[in-house]
Coordinates of C-alpha atoms and ligand atoms in Angstrom, one line a residue:
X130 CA 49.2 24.5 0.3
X131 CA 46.9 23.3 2.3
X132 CA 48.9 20.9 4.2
X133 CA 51.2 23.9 5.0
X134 CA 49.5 26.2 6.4
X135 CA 47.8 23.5 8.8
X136 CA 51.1 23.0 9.8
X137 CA 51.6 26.5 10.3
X138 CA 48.8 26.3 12.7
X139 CA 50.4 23.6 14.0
X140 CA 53.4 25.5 15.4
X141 CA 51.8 28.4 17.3
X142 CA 49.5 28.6 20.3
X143 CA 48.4 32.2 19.1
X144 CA 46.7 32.4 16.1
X145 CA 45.1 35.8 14.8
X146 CA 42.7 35.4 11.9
X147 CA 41.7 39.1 10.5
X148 CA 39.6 39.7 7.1
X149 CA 38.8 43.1 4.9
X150 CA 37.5 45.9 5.7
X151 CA 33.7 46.8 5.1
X152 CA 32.8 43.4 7.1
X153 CA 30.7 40.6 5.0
X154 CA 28.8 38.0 6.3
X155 CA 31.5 36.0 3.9
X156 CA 34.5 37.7 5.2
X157 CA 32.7 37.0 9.0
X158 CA 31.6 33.1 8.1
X159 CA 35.5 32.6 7.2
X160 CA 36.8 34.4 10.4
X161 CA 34.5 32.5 12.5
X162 CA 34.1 28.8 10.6
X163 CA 38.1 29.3 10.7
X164 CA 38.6 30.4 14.1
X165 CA 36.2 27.4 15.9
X166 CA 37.2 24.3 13.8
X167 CA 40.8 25.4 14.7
X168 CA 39.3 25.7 18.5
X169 CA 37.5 22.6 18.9
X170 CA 40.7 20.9 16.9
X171 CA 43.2 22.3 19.1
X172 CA 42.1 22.9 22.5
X173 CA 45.4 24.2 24.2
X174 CA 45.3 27.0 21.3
X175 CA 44.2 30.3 21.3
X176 CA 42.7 31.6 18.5
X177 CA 41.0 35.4 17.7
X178 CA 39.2 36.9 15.4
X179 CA 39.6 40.3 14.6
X180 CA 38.6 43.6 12.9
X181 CA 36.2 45.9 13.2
X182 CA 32.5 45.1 14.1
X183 CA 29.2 45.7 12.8
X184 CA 25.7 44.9 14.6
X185 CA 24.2 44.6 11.8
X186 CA 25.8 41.1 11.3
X187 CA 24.6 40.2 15.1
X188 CA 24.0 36.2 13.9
X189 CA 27.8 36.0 14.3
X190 CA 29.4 36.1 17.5
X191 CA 31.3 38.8 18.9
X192 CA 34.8 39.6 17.6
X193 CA 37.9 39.7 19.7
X194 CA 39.6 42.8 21.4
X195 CA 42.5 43.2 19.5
X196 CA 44.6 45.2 22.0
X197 CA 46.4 42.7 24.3
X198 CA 46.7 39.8 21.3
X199 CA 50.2 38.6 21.9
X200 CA 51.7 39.0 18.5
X201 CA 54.4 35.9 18.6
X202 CA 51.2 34.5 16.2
X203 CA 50.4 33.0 13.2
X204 CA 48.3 35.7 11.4
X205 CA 45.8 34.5 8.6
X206 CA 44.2 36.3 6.3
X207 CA 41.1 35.4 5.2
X208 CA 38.7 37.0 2.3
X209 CA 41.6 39.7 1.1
X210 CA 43.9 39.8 -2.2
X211 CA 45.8 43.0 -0.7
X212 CA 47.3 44.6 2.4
X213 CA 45.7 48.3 2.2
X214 CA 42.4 46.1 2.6
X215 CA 43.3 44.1 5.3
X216 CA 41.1 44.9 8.7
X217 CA 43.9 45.7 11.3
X218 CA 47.0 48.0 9.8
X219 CA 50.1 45.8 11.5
X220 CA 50.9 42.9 9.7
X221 CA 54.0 43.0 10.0
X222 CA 54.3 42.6 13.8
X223 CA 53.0 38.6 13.3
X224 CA 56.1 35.9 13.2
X225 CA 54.2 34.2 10.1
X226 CA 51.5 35.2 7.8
X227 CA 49.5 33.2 5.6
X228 CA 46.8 33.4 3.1
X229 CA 42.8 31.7 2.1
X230 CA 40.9 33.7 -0.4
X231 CA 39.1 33.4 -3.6
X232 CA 39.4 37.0 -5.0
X233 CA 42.0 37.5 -8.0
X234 CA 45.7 37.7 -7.0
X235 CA 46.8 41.5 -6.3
X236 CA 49.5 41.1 -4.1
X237 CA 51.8 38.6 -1.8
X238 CA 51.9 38.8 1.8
X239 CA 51.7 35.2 3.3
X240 CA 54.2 32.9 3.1
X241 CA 51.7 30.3 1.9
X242 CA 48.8 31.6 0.0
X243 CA 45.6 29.5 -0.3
X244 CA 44.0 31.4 -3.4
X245 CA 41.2 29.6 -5.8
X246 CA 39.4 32.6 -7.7
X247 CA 36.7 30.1 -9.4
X248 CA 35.4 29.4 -5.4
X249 CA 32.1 30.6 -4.6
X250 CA 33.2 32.7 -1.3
X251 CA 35.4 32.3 1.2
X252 CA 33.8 30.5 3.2
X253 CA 33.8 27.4 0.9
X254 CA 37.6 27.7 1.1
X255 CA 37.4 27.5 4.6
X256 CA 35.9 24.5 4.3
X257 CA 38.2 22.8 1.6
X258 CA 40.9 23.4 4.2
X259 CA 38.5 21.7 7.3
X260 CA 38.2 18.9 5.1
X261 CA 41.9 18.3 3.8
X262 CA 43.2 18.4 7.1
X263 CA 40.5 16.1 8.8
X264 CA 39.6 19.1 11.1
X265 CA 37.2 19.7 13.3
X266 CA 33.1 20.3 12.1
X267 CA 30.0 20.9 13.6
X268 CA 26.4 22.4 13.3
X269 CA 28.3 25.5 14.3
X270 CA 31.1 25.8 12.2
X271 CA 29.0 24.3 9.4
X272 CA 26.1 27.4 10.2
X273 CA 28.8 30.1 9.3
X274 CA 30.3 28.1 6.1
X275 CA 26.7 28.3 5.0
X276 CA 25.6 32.1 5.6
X277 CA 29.2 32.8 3.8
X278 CA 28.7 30.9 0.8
X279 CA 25.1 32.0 0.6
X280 CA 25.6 35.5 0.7
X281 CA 28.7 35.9 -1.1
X282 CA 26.7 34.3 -4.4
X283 CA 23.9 36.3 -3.1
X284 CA 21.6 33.6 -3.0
X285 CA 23.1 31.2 -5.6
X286 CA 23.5 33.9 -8.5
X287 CA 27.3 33.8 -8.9
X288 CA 30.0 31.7 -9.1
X289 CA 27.4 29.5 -8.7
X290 CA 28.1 25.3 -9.6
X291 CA 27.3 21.7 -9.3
X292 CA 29.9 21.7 -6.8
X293 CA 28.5 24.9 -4.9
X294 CA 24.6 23.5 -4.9
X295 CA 26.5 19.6 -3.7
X296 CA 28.4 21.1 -1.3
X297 CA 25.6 23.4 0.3
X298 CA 23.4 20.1 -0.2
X299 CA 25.9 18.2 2.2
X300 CA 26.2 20.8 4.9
X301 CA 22.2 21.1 5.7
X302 CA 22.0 17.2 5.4
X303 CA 24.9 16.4 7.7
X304 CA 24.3 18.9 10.4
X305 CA 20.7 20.0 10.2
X306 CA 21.4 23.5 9.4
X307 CA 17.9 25.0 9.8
X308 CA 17.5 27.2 6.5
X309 CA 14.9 29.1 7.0
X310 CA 16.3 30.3 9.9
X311 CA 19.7 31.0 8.2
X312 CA 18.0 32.7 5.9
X313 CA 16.3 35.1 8.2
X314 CA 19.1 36.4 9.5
X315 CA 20.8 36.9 6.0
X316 CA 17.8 38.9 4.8
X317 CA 15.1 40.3 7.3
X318 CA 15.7 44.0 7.0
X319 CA 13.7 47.1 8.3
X320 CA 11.5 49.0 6.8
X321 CA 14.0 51.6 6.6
X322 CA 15.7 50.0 4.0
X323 CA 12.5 48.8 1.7
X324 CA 11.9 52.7 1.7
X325 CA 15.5 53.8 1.0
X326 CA 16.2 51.0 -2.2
X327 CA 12.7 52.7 -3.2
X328 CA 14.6 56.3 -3.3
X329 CA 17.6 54.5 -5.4
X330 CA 15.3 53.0 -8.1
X331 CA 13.7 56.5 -8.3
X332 CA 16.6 58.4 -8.3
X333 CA 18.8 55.7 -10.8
X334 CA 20.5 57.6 -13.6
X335 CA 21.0 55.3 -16.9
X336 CA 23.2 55.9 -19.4
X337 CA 22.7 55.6 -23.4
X338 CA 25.5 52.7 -22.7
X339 CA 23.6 51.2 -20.3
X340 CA 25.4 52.3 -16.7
X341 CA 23.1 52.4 -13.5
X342 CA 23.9 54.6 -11.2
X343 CA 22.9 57.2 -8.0
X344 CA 24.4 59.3 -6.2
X345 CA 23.7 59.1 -2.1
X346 CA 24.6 61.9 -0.3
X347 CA 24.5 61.7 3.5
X348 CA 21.5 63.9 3.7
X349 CA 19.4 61.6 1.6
X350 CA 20.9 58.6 4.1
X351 CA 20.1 60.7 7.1
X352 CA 16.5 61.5 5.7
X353 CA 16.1 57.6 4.8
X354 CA 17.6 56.6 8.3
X355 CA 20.4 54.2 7.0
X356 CA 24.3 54.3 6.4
X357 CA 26.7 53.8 4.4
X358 CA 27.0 50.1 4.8
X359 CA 23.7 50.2 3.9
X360 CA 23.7 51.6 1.1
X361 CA 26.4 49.6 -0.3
X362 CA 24.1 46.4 0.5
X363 CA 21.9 47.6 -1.7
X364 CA 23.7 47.1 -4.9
X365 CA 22.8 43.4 -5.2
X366 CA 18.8 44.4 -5.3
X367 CA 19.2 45.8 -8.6
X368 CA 21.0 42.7 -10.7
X369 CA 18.3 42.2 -13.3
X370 CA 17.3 45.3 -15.1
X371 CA 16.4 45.3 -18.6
X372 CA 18.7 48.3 -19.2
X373 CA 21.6 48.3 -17.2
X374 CA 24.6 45.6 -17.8
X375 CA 26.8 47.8 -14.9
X376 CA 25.1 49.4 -11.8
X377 CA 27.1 51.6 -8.9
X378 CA 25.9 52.9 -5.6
X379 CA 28.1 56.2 -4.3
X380 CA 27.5 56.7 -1.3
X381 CA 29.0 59.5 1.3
X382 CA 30.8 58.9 4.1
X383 CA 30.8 61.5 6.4
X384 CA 32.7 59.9 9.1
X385 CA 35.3 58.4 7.2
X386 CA 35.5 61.4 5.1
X387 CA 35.3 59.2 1.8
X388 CA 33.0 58.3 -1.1
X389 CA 32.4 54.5 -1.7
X390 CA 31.7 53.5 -4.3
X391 CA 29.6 49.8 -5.1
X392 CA 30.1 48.7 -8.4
X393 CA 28.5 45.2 -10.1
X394 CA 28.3 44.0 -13.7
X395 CA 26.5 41.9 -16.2
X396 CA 29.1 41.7 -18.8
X397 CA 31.7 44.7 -19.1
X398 CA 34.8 44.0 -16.6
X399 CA 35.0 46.0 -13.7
X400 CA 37.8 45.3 -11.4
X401 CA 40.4 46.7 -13.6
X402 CA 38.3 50.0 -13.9
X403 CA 37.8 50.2 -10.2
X404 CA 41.7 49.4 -9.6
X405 CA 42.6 52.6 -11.5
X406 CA 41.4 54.5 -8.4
X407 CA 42.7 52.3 -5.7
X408 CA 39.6 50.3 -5.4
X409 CA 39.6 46.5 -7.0
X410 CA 37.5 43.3 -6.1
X411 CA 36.0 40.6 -8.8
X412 CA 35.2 40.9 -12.5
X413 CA 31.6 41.6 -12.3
X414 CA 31.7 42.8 -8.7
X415 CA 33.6 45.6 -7.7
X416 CA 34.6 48.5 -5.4
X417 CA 36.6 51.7 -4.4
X418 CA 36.9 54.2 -1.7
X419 CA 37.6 57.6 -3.6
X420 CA 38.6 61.2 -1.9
X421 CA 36.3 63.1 -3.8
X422 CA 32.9 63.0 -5.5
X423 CA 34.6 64.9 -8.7
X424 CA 37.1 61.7 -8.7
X425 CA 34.3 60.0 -8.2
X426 CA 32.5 60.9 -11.3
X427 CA 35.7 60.0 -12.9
X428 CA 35.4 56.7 -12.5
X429 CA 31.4 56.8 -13.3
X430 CA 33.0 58.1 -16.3
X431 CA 35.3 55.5 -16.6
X432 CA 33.1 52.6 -15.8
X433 CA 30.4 54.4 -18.5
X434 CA 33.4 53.5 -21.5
X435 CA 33.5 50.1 -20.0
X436 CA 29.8 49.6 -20.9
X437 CA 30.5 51.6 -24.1
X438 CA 33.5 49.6 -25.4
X439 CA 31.4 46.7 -24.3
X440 CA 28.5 47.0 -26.4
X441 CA 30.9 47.9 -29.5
X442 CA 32.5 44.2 -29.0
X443 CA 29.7 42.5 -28.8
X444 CA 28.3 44.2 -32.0
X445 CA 31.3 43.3 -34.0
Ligands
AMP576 P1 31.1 45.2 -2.1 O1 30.4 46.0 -3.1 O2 31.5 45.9 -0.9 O3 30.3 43.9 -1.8 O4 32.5 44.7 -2.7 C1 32.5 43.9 -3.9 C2 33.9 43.4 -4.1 O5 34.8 44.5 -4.3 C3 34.5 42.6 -2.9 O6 35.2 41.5 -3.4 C4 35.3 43.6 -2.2 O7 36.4 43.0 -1.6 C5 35.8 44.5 -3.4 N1 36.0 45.8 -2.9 C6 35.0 46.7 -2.4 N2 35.6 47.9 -2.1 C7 36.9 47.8 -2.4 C8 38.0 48.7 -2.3 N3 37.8 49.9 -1.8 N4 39.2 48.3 -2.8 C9 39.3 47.1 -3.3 N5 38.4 46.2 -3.4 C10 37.1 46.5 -3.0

């Protein structure tokens, strides 16, 4: 699979690499490990990536105006098991379409589809493909492989192996990568945001079943002077408490005119509870975008059984 798509590459001098929606420094390492090894291995091709921005994520450069992309391209899609959560909404303009991610299979829409759910991010799939097709590397390329990996096992927690710590091992020795640096730019945060996952531990309902979870409503954001995006961040602070085996941000969006919903797990499966209401992701980490904070509450509801049914098994 790999081999095919690099001949895919190959055959265009346009190639358009796009990610999900509700960026990640993952989704972003991907775009941009992907986009310069392709670059500095083909240097008549042009090669963009796209969706849309966020300055919080400033450590990565710029993305590329999609507007005047010439769409006689290769598209890949990096980071995203579906269409409805792909990052630009016209797929089906591109001559060919192919596929690199690690999340479970929801739907086809490349003709070759590069998909590895036991991979630690991305990112590290990125790399598998640099490396089977002798492609280009550098400090550079090997910088935005790291941040993805890092991240997207939030600082070697999940999907964590061997292979994960030899692989990361590898990167820093052969290029240098400057860690602590790296690091910084992963995790510094303002005070802003110490204050606000103060209000969330405060304000954290828990269930007799053992669900986490608060409700944000824009005001509180506003007060707190953070966003949405934010918010959602915030999920991964809260992995080890005593009580909880599933924990959920929902958070308002104003702007979007949406409720999102951040959903992780220590146990009970999530995805499948999240798909019900359009949303999906991993097992044990999950999300949805509902209309409604009554639908909601259906899925608090829903992901409350989850724990419930859970704990009965585990009894038995
Ligand atoms: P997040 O909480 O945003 O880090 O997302 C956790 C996982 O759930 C990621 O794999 C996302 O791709 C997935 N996810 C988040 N929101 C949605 C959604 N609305 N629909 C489908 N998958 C989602």
């Amino acid at each position: 699979m790999l081999k095919s798509i690099y001949e895919k590459i190959k055959k265009f001098n346009t190639i358009v690499i796009a990610r999900h929606i509700g960026v990640d420094p993952d989704a972003l390492g991907a775009q941009f490990a992907l986009k310069k090894s392709i670059e500095k291995t083909f240097k008549e091709k042009k090669v963009y990536a796209v969706g849309s921005k966020s300055s919080k994520y400033n450590y990565f450069p710029k993305l590329d105006k999609y507007e005047n992309i010439d769409k006689k391209a290769l598209l890949i899609v990096v980071d995203t098991p579906d269409k409805k959560r792909i990052d630009i909404t016209d797929i089906e303009n591109y001559q060919e379409i192919c596929k690199i991610d690690h999340h479970p299979f929801i739907e086809q829409f490349g003709e070759y589809e590069y998909i590895k759910t036991n991979s630690s991010s991305a990112s590290e799939l990125v790399l598998d493909f640099i490396k089977e097709n002798n492609m280009f590397i550098d400090e550079e390329i090997a910088k935005y492989i790291f941040l993805g990996i890092v991240s997207d096992t939030n600082r070697f927690l999940f999907n964590t192996t061997a292979n994960t710590f030899e692989i990361i091992s590898s990167l820093i020795k052969k290029y240098n990568l400057d860690i602590e640096k790296l690091y910084q730019n992963l995790y510094m945060r303002p005070i802003a945001e110490i204050k606000f996952q103060g209000y969330i531990a405060q304000n954290m309902k828990i269930t007799e079943n053992g669900l986490g979870y608060v409700i944000i409503t824009n005001e509180v954001m506003n007060e707190y002077g953070v966003d949405s995006s934010s918010a959602g961040n915030m999920i991964n602070n809260f992995n080890n408490i005593e009580e909880v085996i599933v924990w959920a941000t929902i958070s308002e969006d104003i702007k979007n005119h949406l409720i999102k919903l951040n959903i992780r797990s220590r146990g009970p499966i999530i995805n499948t509870v999240a798909e019900k209401y359009n949303g999906g992701g991993h097992k044990f980490a999950s999300g949805a975008r509902v209309p409604t904070m009554e639908i909601a509450n259906m899925l608090i509801k829903d992901l409350d059984n989850a724990c419930k049914n859970y704990l009965e098994q585990m009894e038995e």
